[in-house]
Each structure stands twice: as structure tokens, then as C-alpha cells.
Coordinates of C-alpha atoms in Angstrom, one line a residue:
X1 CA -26.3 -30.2 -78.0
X2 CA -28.7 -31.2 -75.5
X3 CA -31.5 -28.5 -74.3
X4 CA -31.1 -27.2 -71.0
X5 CA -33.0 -28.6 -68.4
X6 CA -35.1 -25.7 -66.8
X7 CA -34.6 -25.3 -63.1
X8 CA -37.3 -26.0 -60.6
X9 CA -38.2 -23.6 -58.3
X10 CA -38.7 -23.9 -54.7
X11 CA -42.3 -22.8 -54.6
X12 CA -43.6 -25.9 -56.6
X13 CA -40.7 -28.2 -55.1
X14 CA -42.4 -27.3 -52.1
X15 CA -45.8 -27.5 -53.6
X16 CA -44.9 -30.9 -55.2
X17 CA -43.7 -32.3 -51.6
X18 CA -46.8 -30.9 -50.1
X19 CA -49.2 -32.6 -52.6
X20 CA -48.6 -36.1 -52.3
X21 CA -48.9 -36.1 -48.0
X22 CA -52.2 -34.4 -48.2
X23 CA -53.6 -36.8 -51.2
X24 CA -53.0 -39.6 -49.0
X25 CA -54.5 -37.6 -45.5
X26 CA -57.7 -37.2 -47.9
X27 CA -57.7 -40.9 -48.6
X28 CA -57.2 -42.0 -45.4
X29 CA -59.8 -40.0 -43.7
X30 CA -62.3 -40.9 -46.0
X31 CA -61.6 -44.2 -45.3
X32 CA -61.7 -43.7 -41.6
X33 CA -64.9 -41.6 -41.8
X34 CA -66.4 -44.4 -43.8
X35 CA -65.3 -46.7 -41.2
X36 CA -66.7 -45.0 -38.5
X37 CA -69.9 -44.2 -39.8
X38 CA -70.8 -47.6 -41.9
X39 CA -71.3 -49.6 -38.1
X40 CA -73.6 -47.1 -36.4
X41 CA -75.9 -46.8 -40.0
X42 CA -75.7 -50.5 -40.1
X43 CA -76.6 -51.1 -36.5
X44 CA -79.2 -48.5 -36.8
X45 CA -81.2 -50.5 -39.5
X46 CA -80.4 -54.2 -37.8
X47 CA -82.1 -52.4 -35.5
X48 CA -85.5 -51.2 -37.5
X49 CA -85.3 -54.5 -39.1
X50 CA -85.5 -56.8 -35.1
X51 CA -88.6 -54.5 -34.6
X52 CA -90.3 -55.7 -37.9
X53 CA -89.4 -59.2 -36.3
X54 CA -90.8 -58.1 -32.8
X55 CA -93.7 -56.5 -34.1
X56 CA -94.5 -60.3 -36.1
X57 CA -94.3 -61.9 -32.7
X58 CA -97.0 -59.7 -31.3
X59 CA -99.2 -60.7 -33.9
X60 CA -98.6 -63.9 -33.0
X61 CA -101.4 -66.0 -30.5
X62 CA -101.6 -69.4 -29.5
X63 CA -105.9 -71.3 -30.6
X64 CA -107.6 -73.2 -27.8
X65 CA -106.3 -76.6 -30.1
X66 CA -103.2 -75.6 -29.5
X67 CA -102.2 -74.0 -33.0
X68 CA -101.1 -71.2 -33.4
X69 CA -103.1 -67.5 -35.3
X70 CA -100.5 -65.9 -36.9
X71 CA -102.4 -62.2 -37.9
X72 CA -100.4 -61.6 -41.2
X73 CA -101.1 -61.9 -44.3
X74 CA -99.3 -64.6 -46.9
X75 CA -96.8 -61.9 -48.1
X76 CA -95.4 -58.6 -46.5
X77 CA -96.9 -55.6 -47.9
X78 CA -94.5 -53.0 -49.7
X79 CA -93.1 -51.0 -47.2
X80 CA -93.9 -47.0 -47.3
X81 CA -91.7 -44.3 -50.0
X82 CA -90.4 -47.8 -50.6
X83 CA -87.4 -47.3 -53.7
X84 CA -88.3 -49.6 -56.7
X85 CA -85.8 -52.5 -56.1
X86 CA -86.5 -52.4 -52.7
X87 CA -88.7 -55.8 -51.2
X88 CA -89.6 -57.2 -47.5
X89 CA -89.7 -60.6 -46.4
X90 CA -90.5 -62.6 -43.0
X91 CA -91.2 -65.9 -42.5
X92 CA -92.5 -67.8 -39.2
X93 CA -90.9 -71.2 -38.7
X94 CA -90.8 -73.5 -35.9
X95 CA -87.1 -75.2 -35.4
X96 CA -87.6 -78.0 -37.3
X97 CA -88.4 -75.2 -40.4
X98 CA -91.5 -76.1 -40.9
X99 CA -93.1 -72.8 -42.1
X100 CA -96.1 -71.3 -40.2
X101 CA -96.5 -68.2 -42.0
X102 CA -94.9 -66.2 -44.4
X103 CA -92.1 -67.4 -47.2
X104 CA -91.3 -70.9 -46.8
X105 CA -87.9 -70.6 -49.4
X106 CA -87.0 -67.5 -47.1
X107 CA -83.1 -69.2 -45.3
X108 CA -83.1 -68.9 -41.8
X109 CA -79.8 -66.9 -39.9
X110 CA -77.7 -69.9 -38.2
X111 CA -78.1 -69.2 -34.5
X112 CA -75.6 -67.0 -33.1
X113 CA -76.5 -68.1 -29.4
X114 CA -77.1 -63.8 -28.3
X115 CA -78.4 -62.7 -25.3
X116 CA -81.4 -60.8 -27.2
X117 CA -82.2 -63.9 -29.7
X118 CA -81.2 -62.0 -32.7
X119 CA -78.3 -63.4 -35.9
X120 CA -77.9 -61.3 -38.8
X121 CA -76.6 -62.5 -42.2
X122 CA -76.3 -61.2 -45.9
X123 CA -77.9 -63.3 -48.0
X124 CA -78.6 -63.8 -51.9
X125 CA -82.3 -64.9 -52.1
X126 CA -84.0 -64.8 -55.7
X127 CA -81.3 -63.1 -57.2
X128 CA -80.8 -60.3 -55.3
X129 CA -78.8 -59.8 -51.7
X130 CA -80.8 -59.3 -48.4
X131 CA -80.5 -58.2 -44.7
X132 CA -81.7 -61.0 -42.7
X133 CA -82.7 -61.3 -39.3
X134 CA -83.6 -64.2 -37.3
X135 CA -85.4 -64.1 -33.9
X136 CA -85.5 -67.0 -31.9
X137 CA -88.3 -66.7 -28.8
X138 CA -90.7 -68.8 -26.7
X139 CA -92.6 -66.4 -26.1
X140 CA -96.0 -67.9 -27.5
X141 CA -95.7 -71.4 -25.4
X142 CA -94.0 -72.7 -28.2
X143 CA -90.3 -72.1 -29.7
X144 CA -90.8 -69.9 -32.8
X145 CA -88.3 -68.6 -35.4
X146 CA -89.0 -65.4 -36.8
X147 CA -87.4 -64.7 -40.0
X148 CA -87.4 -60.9 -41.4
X149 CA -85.0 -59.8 -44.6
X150 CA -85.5 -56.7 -46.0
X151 CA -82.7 -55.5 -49.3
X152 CA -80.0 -53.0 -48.4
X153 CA -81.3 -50.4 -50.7
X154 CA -82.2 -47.7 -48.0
X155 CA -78.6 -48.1 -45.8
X156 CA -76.7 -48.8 -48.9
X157 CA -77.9 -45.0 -50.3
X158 CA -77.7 -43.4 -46.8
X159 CA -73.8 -44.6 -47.1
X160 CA -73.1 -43.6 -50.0
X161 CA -74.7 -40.3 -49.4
X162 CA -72.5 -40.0 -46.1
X163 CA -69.5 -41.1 -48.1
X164 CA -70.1 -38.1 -50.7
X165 CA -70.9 -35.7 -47.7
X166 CA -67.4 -36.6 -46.1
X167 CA -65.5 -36.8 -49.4
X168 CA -66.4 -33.3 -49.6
X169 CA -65.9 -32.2 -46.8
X170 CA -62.6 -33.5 -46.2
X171 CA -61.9 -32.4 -49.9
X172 CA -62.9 -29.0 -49.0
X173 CA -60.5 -29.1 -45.8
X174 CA -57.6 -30.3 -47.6
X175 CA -57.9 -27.6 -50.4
X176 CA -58.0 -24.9 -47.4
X177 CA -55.2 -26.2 -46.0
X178 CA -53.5 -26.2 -48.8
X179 CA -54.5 -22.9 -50.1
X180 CA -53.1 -22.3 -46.5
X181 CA -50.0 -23.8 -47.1
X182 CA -49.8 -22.3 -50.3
X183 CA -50.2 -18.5 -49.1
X184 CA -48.0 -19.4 -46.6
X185 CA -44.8 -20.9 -48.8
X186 CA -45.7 -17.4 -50.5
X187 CA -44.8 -15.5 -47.5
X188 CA -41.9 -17.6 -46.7
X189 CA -40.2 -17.4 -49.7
X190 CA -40.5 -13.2 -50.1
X191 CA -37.0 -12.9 -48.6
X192 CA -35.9 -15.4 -51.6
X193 CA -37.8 -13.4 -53.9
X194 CA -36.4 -10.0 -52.9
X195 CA -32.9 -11.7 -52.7
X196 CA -33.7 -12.5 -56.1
X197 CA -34.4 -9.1 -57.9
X198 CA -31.9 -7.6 -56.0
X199 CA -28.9 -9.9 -57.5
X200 CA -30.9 -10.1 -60.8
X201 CA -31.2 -6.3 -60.9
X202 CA -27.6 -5.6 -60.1
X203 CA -25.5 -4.6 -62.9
X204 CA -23.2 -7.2 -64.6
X205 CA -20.2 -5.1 -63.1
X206 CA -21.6 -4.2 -59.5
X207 CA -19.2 -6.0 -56.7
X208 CA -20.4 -4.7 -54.5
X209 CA -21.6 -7.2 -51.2
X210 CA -25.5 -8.2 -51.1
X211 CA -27.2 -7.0 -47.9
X212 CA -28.0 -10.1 -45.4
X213 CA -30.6 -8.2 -43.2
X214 CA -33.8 -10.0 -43.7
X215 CA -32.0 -13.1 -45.3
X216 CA -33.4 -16.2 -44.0
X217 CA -31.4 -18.5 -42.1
X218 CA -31.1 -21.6 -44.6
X219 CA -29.6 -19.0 -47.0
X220 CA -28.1 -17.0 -45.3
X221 CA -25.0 -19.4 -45.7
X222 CA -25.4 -19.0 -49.6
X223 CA -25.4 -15.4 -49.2
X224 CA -22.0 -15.2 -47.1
X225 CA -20.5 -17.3 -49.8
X226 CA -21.9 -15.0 -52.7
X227 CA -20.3 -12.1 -50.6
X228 CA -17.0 -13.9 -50.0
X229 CA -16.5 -14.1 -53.8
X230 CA -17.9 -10.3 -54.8
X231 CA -14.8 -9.5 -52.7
X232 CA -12.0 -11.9 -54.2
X233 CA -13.3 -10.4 -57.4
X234 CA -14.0 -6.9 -56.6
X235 CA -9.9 -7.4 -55.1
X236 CA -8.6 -9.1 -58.2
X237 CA -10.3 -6.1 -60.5
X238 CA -9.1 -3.7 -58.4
X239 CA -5.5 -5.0 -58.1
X240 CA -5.9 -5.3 -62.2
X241 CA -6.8 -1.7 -62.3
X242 CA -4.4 -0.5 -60.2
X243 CA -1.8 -2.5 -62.5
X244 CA -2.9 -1.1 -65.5
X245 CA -3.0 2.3 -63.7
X246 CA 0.8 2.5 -62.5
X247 CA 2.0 0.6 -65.4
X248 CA 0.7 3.2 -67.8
X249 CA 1.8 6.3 -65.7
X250 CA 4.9 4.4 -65.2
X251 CA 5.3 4.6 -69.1
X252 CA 4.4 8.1 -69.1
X253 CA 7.0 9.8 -67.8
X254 CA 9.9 8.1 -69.7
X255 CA 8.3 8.4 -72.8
X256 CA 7.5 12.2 -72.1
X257 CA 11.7 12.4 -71.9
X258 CA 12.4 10.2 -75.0
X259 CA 10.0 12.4 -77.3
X260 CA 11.8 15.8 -75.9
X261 CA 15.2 14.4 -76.5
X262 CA 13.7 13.2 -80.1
X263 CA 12.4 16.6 -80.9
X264 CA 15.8 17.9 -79.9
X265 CA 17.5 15.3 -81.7
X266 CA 15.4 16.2 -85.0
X267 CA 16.8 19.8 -84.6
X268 CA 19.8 18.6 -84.6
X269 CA 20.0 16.7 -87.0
X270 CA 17.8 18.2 -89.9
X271 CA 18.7 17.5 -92.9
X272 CA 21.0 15.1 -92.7
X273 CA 20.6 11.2 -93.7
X274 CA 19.7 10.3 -89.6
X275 CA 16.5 13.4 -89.7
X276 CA 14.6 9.9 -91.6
X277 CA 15.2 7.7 -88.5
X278 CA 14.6 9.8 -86.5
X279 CA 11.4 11.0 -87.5
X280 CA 10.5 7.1 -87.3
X281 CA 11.8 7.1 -84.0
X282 CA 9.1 9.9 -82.9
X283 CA 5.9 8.2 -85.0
X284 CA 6.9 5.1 -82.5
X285 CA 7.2 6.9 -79.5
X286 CA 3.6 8.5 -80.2
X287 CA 2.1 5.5 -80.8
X288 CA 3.7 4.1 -77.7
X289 CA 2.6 7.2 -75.3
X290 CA -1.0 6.7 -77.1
X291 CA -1.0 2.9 -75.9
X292 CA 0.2 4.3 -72.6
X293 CA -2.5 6.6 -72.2
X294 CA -5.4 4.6 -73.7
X295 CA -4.0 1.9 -71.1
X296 CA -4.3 4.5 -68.5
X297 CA -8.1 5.6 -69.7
X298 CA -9.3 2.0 -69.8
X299 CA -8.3 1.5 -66.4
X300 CA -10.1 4.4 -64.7
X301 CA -13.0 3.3 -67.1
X302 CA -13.7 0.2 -65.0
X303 CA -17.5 0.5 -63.4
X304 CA -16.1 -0.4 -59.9
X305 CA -13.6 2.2 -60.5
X306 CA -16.7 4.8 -59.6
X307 CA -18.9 5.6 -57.1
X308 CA -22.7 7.9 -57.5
X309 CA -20.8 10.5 -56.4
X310 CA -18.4 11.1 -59.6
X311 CA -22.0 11.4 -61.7
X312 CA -22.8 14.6 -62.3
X313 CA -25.2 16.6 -65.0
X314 CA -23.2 17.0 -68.2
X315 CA -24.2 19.3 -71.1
X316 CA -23.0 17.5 -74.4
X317 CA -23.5 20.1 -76.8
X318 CA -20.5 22.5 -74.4
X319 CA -18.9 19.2 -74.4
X320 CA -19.6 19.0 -77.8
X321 CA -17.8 22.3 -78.5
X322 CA -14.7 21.4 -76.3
X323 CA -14.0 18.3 -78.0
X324 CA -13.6 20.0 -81.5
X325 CA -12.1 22.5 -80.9
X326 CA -9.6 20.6 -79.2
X327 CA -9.3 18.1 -82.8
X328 CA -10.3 20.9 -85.6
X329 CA -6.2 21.8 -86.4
X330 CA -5.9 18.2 -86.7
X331 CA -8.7 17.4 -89.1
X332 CA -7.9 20.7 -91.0
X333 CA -4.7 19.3 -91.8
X334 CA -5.6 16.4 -93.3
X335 CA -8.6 18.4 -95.1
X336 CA -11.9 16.8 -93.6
X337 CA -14.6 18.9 -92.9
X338 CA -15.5 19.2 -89.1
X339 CA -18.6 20.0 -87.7
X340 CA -21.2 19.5 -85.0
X341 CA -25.5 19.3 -85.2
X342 CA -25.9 19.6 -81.9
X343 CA -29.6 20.0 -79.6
X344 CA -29.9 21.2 -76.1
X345 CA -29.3 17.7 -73.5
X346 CA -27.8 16.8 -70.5
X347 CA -27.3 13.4 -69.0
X348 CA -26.1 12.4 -65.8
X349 CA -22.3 11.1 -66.4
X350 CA -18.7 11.1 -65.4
X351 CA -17.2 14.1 -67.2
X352 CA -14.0 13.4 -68.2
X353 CA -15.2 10.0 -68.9
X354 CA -17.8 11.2 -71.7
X355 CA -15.0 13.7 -73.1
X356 CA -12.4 10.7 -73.6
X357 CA -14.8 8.8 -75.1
X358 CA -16.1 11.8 -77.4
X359 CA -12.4 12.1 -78.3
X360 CA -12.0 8.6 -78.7
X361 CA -14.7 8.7 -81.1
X362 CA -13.1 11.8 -83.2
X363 CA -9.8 10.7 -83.1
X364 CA -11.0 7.4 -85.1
X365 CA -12.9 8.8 -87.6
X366 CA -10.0 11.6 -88.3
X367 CA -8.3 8.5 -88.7
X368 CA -10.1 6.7 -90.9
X369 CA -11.4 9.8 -93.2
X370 CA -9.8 9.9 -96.2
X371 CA -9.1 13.6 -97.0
X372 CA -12.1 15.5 -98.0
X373 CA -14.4 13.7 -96.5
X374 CA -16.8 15.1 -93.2
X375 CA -17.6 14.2 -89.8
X376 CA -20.3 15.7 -88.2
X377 CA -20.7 15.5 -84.0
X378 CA -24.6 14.8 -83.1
X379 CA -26.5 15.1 -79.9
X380 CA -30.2 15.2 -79.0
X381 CA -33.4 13.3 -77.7
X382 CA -35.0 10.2 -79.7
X383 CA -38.2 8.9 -77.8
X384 CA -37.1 10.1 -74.5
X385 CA -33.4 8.6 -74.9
X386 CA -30.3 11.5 -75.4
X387 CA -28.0 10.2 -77.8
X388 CA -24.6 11.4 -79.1
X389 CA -22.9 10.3 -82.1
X390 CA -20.2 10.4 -84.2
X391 CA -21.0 10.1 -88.5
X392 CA -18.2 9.8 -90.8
X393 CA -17.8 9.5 -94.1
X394 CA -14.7 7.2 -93.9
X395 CA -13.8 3.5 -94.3
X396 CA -16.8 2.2 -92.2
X397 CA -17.0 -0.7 -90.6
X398 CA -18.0 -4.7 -92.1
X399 CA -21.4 -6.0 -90.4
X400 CA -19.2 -9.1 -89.4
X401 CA -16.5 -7.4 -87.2
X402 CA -19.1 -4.6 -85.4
X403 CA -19.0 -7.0 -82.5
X404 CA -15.5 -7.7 -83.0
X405 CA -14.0 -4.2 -82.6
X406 CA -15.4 -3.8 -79.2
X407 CA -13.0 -6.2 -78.2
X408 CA -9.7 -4.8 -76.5
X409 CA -6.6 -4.3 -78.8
X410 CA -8.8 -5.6 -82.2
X411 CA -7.9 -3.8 -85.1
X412 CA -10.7 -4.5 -88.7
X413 CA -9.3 -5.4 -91.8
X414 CA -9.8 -1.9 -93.5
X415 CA -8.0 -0.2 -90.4
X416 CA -4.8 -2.2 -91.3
X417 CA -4.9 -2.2 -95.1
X418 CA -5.2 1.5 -95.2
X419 CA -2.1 1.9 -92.9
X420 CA -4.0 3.5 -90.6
X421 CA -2.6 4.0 -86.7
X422 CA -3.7 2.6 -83.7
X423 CA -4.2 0.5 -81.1
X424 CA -7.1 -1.2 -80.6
X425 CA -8.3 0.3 -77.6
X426 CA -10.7 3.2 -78.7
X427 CA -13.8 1.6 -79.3
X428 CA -13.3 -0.7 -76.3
X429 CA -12.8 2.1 -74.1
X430 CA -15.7 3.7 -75.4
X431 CA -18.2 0.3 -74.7
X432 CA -16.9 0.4 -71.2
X433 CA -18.1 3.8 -70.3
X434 CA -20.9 3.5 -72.5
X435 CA -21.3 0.5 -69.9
X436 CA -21.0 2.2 -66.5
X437 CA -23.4 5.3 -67.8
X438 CA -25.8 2.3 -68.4
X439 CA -25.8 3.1 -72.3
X440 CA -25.4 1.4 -75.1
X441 CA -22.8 2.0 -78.2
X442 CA -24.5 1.1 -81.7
X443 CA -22.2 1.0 -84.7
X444 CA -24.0 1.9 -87.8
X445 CA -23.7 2.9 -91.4
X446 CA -22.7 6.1 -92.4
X447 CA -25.7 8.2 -92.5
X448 CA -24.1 9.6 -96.3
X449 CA -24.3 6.3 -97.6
X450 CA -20.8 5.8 -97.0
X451 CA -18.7 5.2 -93.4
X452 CA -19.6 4.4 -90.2
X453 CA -22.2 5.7 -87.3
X454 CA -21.2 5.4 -83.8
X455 CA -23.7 6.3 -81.3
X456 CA -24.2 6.5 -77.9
X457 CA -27.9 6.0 -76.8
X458 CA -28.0 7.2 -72.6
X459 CA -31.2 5.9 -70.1
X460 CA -34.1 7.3 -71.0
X461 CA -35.1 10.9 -69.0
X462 CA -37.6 11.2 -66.7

């Protein structure tokens, strides 16, 4: 069986959608930032670099023999806080290169024909690349070429440095926007949230309709829907209910006639060879009126079939008392010993509910007591938690059919071998209300060793 894929959830869809546009903003306006910045740091130092070539001009005078005194010396000097791979060149040529001053192997810039007398190129010279500037002038008698180069360490760091200082600032911008973003999605997605723990905090049985005030508009469609079909349910249960409801009250009354013509029929005919029949006639006519009105109680036992208003503080040891004395005859005539260990509680609960479901609980273990055994009626408080139960010292109940006999209408293996009667219904009927007081029904071993613990553990008191 394949896993199940885990869901994604709208915050990181969101978050996922969001990540991808912004990577690519930072890209881009790095790139842009770069762009605009590289030309102006460029221009800035073609500019330093024409002065260097300007200021070799004015060192340059024409000699009464026509020559030309060119006041520099053979090779540049370093220039100042110069970095160590960092070297200056210039070279004085006239146009037919012959080399006045300066280094003769230094390329010349092809003329670009400017206004100012200035070409820039990027060249490789003695192994390493250059900025270099030629300046063409007349401004000594004679056309001159002044040749300046100079290697890109200083603008190369001052780009990089403004590329870091803009990658981090834009980073920096795009992780506040998305922190932003991110508190904002937050905000958003509250009404989902509280939508959320409301429908995950409702009851498995609550059909009732979830509240739309506050619902945002893109769900408020889903919501409708969810409230459309809480309706057709809560309907359909409630048609069910009311069913099983008249069905069993319509069974009552008949079968209240048929057992007082039986017991007049057994009168009448004691001791002769029909008093046999008829005796099997009534055993089948209680069983059939206890369907009926376990039928009846399973129907009112629904969770929907309640509102707060029917919850009300119940004392279990007084309910407790009620409940035996209503079953002692019974379990005195088949000889089990009857009893009750009860502590002062109360939990909120329908009434009648908890007594059916007390006498539920009482009515199986007479049932499945063999004569001379005990059952002994519990209540109390274990870590904040009341808890009523029921310990016999009867049949029990197999570890494989304790889920099983929660089940409607699912009688265990021991319950028919030993001829026992029944329908099926009393532990189901007890679940259920266990269900709508929002406790839960554990079915354990007979505290003797022997038989079979049902209790009843109730929300936990404040």
C-alpha cells in the first residue's frame, strides 16, 4: 500500500510561490545596480587616467633645434598606496611611433576621431591586461601621441566592493520584504486557522452548521458547501432517529397486549400440555419488548438527539443506589451477590441516559454470572477523572472481540454458548452515551481474576 502523500499547506504554498519571484527581483537588481554603477566608476578613472596624459603634455617643451625636452623620467614611478600588482605606463610617440619618451613596446589606442583627442582600449601588455589611453595633440608645434595605461586593479576592487555593498543591500531588502510578506500571509490566513480548530475541535457527532462571520471570501464558498452537507446529514440522522423512535414505541404497545393475554393465557391453561408453549410464547415476547425498548434507548442515545440544556449535575453513588435496588430481586434469584463500593462524585450528564446505561451494564453481568458469583457497582475519582464501573465475576470477555461487542446487535462467542439472552444492543448503547458525555468505555478483566470490567472514565473535573 503506498504511503500517503502529506498535504501541503497554504502557508508554504504561498511561501513557495513567493520565493522564486523575489530570487529573481534580487538577481535582477543586482544586475541593474551593477549596470548602472560599472559606467560612472569606469568613466571616473578614464578620467584620472586623461589627466596623467595631460599632465605628460605639460611637461612637454619644444629646444631652440627644434627637438623636443620631454621632463620625465625613462619609466613612471609607482604610483602612491599603489596595490602590489598594480603598474603605470606612458609613452610619448610621434605618429609615425617613433618613441620620444617613455616605453617604446607600450601599443598605441587606434584613433577614435573624439572631440577631446582621447581613445580608450583594454589591452594585454606583458602578460597582464591594462587601461589605455591615447592623447593625440599639437599642442607643442608638433603632433604628439601620448600614451598612458595604467592596470585595472583600483576600479576593478572599487566594483567589486560596490557589487558586495548592493548584493547586500538588496539582499537585506528582499529578506524584509519577505519577512513582510511572511507576517503578512500569517495574518491572512488566521480566519483559515480559526476555521481550522473550530471543525477540528468539533466532536465526531456535532452537525451542527459552522459559523461564516469572519470567513474569508475565497472560502467562504467551501464553507457553504460544508454547511449544506452538516444539514443533509444532521436530516438523514434525524429522520433515522425518529424511525427508530416510532418503530420501537410502535412495537410497544402491541407487545404490552400480547404479554397480558399470555399471562392470562398461562392462567388458563396451567397445567395442561399447552402451559409449555405458552411459557415459550412469553420468553419470546420479552425478548422482543427488550429489542423494542433497547431500539427505543439507542435512538434517544444519538449525540444530536441532545442539546447543553438536558446536562445536568448527576450524583452516581444515589444513582448508584437506584439502579440496584431496581435489579437486587433479580440477581437474588439467580443467587449472585450484589453490591456497590461507591465514593462521593458527580459529573455533568443526561440522567436517564447514565441510569440506562448503568442498567445496561447490570443487566449484562446478571446475565452472564453464573450463580454464586458477585458484582460489585464502583464509582469514584482516578487522577482527576470520575469513573463508574461495573466488575463481575462472570464469563468475561476475549481480548479479540472487546472492540467487537461495541458493535450494534454483536453477540461474543461465550454469550451464545452459554445460552445466554440478548440482543446485542447493551454495550452499544452504552459506547454511545459514553460518547455524547465525552467518556470513554474500557472493557477489562475481572478485577477477581475472573470476568469482565466495564468502566466508564468521564472528562476530567476542574
Amino acid at each position: 500500500m503506498a504511503e500517503r502523500r502529506r498535504p501541503t499547506s497554504v502557508h508554504k504554498r504561498l511561501l513557495s510561490y513567493l520565493l522564486l519571484p523575489l530570487l529573481l527581483l534580487l538577481v535582477a537588481g543586482v544586475a541593474v545596480d551593477h549596470h548602472v554603477i560599472v559606467s560612472p566608476i569606469h568613466n571616473a578613472f578614464d578620467h584620472s587616467l586623461s589627466r596623467s596624459a595631460l599632465a605628460i603634455v605639460a611637461r612637454i617643451h619644444p629646444r631652440g633645434d627644434g627637438q623636443l625636452d620631454v621632463a620625465l623620467p625613462s619609466h613612471a614611478p609607482v604610483p602612491l598606496r599603489a596595490m602590489p600588482d598594480e603598474h603605470f605606463y606612458y609613452r610619448v610617440s610621434l605618429p609615425d611611433g617613433t618613441t620620444i619618451a617613455g616605453t617604446p613596446e607600450l601599443p598605441l589606442a587606434a584613433d577614435s576621431q573624439s572631440a577631446d583627442g582621447f581613445s580608450y582600449t583594454n589591452v594585454n601588455f606583458r602578460g597582464q591586461s591594462f587601461r589605455l589611453a591615447s592623447y593625440r595633440t599639437s599642442e607643442t608645434g608638433d603632433p604628439l601621441v601620448v600614451t598612458v595605461a595604467e592596470t585595472p586593479a583600483r576600479r576593478d576592487r572599487a566594483v567589486h566592493r560596490l557589487d558586495v555593498a548592493f548584493l547586500i543591500n538588496d539582499t537585506l531588502q528582499m529578506a524584509a520584504v519577505l519577512i513582510i510578506a511572511l507576517i503578512g500571509i500569517r495574518i491572512a490566513l488566521r480566519p483559515l486557522q480559526r476555521l481550522s480548530r473550530q471543525i477540528a475541535g468539533r466532536p465526531a457527532v456535532a452537525l451542527n452548521q459552522l459559523p461564516t462571520n469572519d470567513v474569508p471570501a475565497e472560502v467562504l464558498p467551501v464553507v457553504e458547501s460544508l454547511n449544506a452537507l452538516l444539514t443533509r446529514v444532521r436530516d438523514s440522522v434525524l429522520s433515522q432517529q425518529h424511525f427508530l423512535a416510532n418503530a420501537a414505541h410502535q412495537l410497544r404497545t402491541p407487545l404490552t397486549g400480547l404479554k397480558a393475554q399470555l399471562e392470562v393465557l398461562s392462567r388458563e391453561t396451567a397445567g395442561t400440555p399447552l402451559e409449555e408453549r405458552i411459557d415459550l410464547l412469553q420468553g419470546g415476547v420479552d425478548r422482543l419488548a427488550h429489542t423494542a425498548n433497547q431500539l427505543l434507548t439507542l435512538a434517544r442515545a444519538e449525540p444530536s438527539a441532545h442539546r447543553a440544556s438536558h446536562f445536568t449535575a448527576v450524583d452516581l453513588p444515589h444513582l448508584i443506589g437506584e439502579v440496584i435496588d431496581s435489579s437486587l430481586d433479580r440477581a437474588i434469584a439467580r443467587g449472585i451477590d450484589l453490591g456497590a463500593d461507591s465514593e462521593p462524585v458527580q459529573v455533568t450528564g443526561v440522567y436517564w441516559l447514565l441510569h440506562e446505561v448503568l442498567n445496561n451494564l447490570i443487566d449484562n453481568a446478571i446475565r452472564h454470572t453464573p450463580p454464586g458469583g458477585n458484582i460489585t457497582i464502583r464509582c469514584g475519582v482516578t487522577d482527576r477523572r470520575p469513573f463508574l464501573e461495573v466488575d463481575d465475576s462472570g464469563l468475561g470477555i476475549p481480548l479479540e472481540e472487546r472492540d467487537k461487542v461495541r458493535e450494534r446487535f454483536y453477540r461474543s462467542v461465550r454469550s451464545t454458548s452459554s445460552g445466554a439472552d440478548g440482543c446485542g444492543l447493551g454495550l452499544a448503547i452504552v459506547d454511545e452515551v459514553a460518547r455524547v458525555h465525552g467518556a470513554q468505555l474500557s472493557i477489562l478483566d475481572g478485577s477477581s481474576g475472573r470476568g469482565a470490567r466495564m468502566r466508564i472514565d468521564f472528562p476530567a473535573t476542574g
